[in-house]
Coordinates of N, CA, C and O in Angstrom, one line a residue:
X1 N 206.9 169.2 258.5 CA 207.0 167.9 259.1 C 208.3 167.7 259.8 O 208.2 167.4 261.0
X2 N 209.5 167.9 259.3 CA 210.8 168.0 260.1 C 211.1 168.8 261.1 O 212.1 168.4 261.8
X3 N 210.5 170.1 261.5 CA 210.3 171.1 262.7 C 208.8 170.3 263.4 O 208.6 170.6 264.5
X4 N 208.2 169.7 263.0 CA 207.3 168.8 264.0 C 208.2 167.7 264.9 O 208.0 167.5 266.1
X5 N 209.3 166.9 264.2 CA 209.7 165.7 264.6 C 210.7 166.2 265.3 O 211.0 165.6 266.4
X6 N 211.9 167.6 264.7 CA 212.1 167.9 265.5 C 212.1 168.5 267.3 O 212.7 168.5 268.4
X7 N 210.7 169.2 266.7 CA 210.2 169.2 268.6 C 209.7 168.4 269.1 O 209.9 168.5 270.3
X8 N 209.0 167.3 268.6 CA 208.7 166.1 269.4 C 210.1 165.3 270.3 O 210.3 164.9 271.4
X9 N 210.7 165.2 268.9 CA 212.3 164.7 269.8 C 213.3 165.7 271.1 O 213.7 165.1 272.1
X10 N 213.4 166.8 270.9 CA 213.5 167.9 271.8 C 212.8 167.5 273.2 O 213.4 167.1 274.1
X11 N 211.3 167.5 273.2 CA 210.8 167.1 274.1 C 211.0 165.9 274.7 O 211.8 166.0 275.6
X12 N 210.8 165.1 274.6 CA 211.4 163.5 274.5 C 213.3 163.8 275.1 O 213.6 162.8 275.7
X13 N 213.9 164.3 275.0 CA 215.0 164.5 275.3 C 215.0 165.0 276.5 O 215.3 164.3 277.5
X14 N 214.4 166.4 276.8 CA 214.6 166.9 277.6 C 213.5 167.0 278.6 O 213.5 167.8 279.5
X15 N 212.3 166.1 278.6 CA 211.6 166.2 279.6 C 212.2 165.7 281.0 O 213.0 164.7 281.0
X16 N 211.7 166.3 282.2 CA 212.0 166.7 283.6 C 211.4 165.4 283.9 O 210.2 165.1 283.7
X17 N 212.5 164.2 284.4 CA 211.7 163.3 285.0 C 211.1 163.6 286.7 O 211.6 164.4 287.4
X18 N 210.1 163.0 287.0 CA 209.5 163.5 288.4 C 209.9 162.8 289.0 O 210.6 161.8 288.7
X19 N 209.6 163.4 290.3 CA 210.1 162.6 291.9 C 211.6 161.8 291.8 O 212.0 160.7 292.0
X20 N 212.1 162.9 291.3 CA 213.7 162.2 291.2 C 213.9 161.0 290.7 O 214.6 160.2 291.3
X21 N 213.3 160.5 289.5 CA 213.6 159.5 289.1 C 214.9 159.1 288.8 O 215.7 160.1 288.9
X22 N 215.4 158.4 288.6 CA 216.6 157.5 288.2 C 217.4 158.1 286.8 O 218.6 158.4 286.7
X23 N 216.4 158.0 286.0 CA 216.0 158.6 284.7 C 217.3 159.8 284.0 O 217.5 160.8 284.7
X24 N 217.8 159.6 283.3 CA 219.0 160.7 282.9 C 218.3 161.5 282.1 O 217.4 160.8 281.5
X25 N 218.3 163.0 281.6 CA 217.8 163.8 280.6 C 219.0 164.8 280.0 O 219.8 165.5 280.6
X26 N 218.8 164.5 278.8 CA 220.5 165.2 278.5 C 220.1 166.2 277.1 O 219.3 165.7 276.3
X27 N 220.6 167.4 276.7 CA 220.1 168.6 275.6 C 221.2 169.2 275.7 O 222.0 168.6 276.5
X28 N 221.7 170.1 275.1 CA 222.5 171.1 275.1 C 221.6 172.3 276.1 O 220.4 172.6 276.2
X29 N 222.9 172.8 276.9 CA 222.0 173.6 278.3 C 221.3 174.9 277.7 O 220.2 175.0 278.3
X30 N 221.4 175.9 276.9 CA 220.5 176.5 276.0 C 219.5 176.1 276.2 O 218.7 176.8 276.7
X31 N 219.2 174.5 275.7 CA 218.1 174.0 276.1 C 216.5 173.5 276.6 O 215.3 173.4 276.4
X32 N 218.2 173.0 277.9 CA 217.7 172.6 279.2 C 217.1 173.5 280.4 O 216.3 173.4 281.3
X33 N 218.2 174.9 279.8 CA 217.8 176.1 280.7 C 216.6 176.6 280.2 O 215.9 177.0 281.1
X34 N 216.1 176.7 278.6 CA 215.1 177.3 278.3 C 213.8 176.4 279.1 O 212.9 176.9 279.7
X35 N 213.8 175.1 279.0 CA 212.6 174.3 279.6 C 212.6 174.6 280.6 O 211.5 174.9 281.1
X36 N 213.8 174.8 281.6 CA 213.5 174.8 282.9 C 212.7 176.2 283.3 O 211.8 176.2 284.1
X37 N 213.2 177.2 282.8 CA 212.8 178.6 283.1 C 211.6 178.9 283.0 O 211.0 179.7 283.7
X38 N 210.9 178.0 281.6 CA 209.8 178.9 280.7 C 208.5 177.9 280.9 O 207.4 178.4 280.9
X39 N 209.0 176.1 281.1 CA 208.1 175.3 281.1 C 207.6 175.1 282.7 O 206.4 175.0 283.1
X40 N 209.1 175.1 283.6 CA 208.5 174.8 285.4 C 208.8 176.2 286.2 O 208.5 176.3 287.4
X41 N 209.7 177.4 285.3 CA 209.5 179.1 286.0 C 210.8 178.6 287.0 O 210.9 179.1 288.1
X42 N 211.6 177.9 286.6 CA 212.6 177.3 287.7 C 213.7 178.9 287.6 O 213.5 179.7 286.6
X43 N 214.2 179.1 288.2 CA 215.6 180.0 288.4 C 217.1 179.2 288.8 O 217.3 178.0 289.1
X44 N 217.7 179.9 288.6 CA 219.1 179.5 288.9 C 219.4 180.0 290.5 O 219.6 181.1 290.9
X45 N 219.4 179.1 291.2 CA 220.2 179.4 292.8 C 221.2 179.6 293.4 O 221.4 180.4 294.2
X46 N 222.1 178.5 292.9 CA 223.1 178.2 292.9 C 224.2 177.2 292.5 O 223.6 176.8 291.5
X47 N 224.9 176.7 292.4 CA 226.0 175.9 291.9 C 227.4 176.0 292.6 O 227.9 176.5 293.6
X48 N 227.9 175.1 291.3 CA 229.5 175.2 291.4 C 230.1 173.7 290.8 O 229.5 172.7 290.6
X49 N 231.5 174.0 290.6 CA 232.7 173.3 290.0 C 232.4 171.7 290.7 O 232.3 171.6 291.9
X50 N 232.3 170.8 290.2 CA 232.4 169.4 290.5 C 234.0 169.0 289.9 O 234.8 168.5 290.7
X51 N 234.3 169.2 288.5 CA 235.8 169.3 288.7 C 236.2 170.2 287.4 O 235.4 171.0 287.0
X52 N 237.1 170.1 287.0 CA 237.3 170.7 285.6 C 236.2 170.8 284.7 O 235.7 171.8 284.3
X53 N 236.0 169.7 284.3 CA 234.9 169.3 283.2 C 233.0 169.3 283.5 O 232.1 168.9 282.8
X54 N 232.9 169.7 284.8 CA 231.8 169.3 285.4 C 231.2 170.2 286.2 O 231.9 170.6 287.2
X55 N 229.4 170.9 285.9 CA 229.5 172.5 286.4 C 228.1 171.8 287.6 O 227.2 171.2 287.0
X56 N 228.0 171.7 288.9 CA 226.2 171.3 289.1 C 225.5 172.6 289.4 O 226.2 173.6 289.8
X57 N 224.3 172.7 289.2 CA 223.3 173.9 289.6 C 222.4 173.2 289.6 O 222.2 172.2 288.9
X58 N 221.5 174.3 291.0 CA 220.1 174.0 291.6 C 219.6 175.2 290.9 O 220.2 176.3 290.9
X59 N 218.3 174.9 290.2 CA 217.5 175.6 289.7 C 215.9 175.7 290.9 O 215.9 174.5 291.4
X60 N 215.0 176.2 291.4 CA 214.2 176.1 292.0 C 212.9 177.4 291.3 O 213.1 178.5 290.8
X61 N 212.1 176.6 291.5 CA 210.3 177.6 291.6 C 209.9 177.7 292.7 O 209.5 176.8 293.4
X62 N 210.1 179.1 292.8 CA 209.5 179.6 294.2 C 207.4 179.5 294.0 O 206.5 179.3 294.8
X63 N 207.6 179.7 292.7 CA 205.7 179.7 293.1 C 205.3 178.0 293.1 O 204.2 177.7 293.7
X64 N 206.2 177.2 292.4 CA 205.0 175.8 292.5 C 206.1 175.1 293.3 O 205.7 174.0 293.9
X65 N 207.4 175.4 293.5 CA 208.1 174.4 294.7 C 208.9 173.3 293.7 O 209.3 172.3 294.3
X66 N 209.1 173.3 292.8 CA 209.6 172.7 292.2 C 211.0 172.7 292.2 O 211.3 173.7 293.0
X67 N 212.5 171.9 291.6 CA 213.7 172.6 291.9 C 214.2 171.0 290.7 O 213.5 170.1 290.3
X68 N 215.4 171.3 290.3 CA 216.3 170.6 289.6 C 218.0 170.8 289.7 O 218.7 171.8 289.5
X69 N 218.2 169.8 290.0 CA 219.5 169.6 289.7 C 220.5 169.3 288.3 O 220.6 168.1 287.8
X70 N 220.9 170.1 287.8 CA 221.2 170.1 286.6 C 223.3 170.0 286.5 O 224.0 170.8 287.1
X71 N 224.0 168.9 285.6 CA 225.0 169.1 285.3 C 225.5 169.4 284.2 O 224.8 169.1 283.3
X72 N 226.7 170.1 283.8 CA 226.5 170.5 282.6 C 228.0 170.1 282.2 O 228.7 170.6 283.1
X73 N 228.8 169.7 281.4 CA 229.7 169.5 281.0 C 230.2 170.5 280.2 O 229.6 171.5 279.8
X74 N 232.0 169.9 279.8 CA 232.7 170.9 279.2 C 232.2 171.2 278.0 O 232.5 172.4 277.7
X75 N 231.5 170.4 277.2 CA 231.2 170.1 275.8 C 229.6 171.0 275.8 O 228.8 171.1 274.9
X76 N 229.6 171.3 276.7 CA 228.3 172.2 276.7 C 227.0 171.6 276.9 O 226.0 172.4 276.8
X77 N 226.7 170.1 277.1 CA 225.6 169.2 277.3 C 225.5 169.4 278.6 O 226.4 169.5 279.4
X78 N 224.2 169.4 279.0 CA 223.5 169.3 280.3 C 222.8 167.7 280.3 O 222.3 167.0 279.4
X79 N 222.8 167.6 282.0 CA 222.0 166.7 282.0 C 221.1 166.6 283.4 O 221.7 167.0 284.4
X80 N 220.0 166.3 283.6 CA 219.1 166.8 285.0 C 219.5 165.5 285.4 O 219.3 164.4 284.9
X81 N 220.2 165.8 286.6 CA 220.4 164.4 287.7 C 219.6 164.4 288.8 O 220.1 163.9 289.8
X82 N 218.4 165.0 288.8 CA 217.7 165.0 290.6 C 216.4 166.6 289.8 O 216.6 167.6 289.1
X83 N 215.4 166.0 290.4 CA 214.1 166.8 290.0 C 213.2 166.4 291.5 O 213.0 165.3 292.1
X84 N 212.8 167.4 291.6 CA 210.7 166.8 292.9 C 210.6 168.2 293.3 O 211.2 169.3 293.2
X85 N 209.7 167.8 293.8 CA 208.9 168.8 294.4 C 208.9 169.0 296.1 O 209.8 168.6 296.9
X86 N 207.8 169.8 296.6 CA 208.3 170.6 297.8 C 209.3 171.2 298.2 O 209.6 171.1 299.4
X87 N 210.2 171.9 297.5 CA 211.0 172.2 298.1 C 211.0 173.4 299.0 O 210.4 174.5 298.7
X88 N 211.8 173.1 300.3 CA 212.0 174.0 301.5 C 213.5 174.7 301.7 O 214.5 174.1 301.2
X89 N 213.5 175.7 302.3 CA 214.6 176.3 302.9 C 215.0 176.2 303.9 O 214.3 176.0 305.0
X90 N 216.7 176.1 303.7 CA 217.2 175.4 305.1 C 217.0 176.4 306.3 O 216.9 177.6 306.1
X91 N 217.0 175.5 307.6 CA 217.1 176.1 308.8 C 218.2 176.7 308.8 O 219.2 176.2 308.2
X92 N 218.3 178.1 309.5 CA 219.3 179.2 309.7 C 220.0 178.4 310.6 O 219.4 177.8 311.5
X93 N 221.3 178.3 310.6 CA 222.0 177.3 311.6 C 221.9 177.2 313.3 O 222.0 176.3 314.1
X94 N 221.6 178.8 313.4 CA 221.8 179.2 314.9 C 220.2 178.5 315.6 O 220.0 178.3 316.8
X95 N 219.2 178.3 314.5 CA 218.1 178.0 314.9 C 218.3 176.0 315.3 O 217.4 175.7 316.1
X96 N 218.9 175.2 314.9 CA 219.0 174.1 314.3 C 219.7 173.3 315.4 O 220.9 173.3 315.7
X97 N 218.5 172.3 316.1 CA 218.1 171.8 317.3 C 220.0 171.0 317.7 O 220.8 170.8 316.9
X98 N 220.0 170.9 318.8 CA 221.3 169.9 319.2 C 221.1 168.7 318.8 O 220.0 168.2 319.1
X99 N 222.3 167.8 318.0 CA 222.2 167.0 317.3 C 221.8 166.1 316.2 O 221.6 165.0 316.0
X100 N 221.5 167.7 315.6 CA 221.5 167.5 313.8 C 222.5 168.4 313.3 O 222.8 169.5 313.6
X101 N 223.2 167.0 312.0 CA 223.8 168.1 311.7 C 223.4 168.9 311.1 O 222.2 168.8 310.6
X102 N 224.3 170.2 310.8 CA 223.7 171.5 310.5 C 224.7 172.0 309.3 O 224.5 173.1 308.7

């Protein structure tokens, strides 16, 4: 019963809100990384330093188009600030019409 309540709660923590909701989701990134990988196939793309205490990374699914923005603090807590779908790759700059920025 207590490994039941605790995965219900797990879940409930860490589920991926959609279409970028507003919505905060916060786990220890072990976690957050494991849902992201195993439940939406997301990968790690890229990131970087927001400041001392503060890491962000884009996670993305190349097969369903999915992607997440994930923050993760010093204390080792993650939390998904930005989730949706379609996601596209940027225009190569050299390709990228006069007056947008690029």
């Amino acid at each position: 019963m207590r490994a039941i309540l605790k995965s219900l709660c797990l879940c409930a923590i860490i589920s991926i809100p959609s279409g970028g909701s507003a919505q905060q989701s916060c786990a220890t990134r072990d976690i957050v990384v494991e849902r992201l990988s195993t439940g939406y196939g997301e990968n790690f793309v890229g990131g970087g330093l927001q400041s001392e205490t503060k890491i962000f990374e884009v996670w993305f699914s190349e097969d369903k188009g999915t992607w997440t923005i994930l923050m993760t603090k010093s204390d080792g807590t993650s939390c998904i600030m930005a989730s949706g779908t379609n996601w596209r790759e940027a225009i190569p700059s050299d390709k990228v019409p006069a007056g947008i920025p690029g």
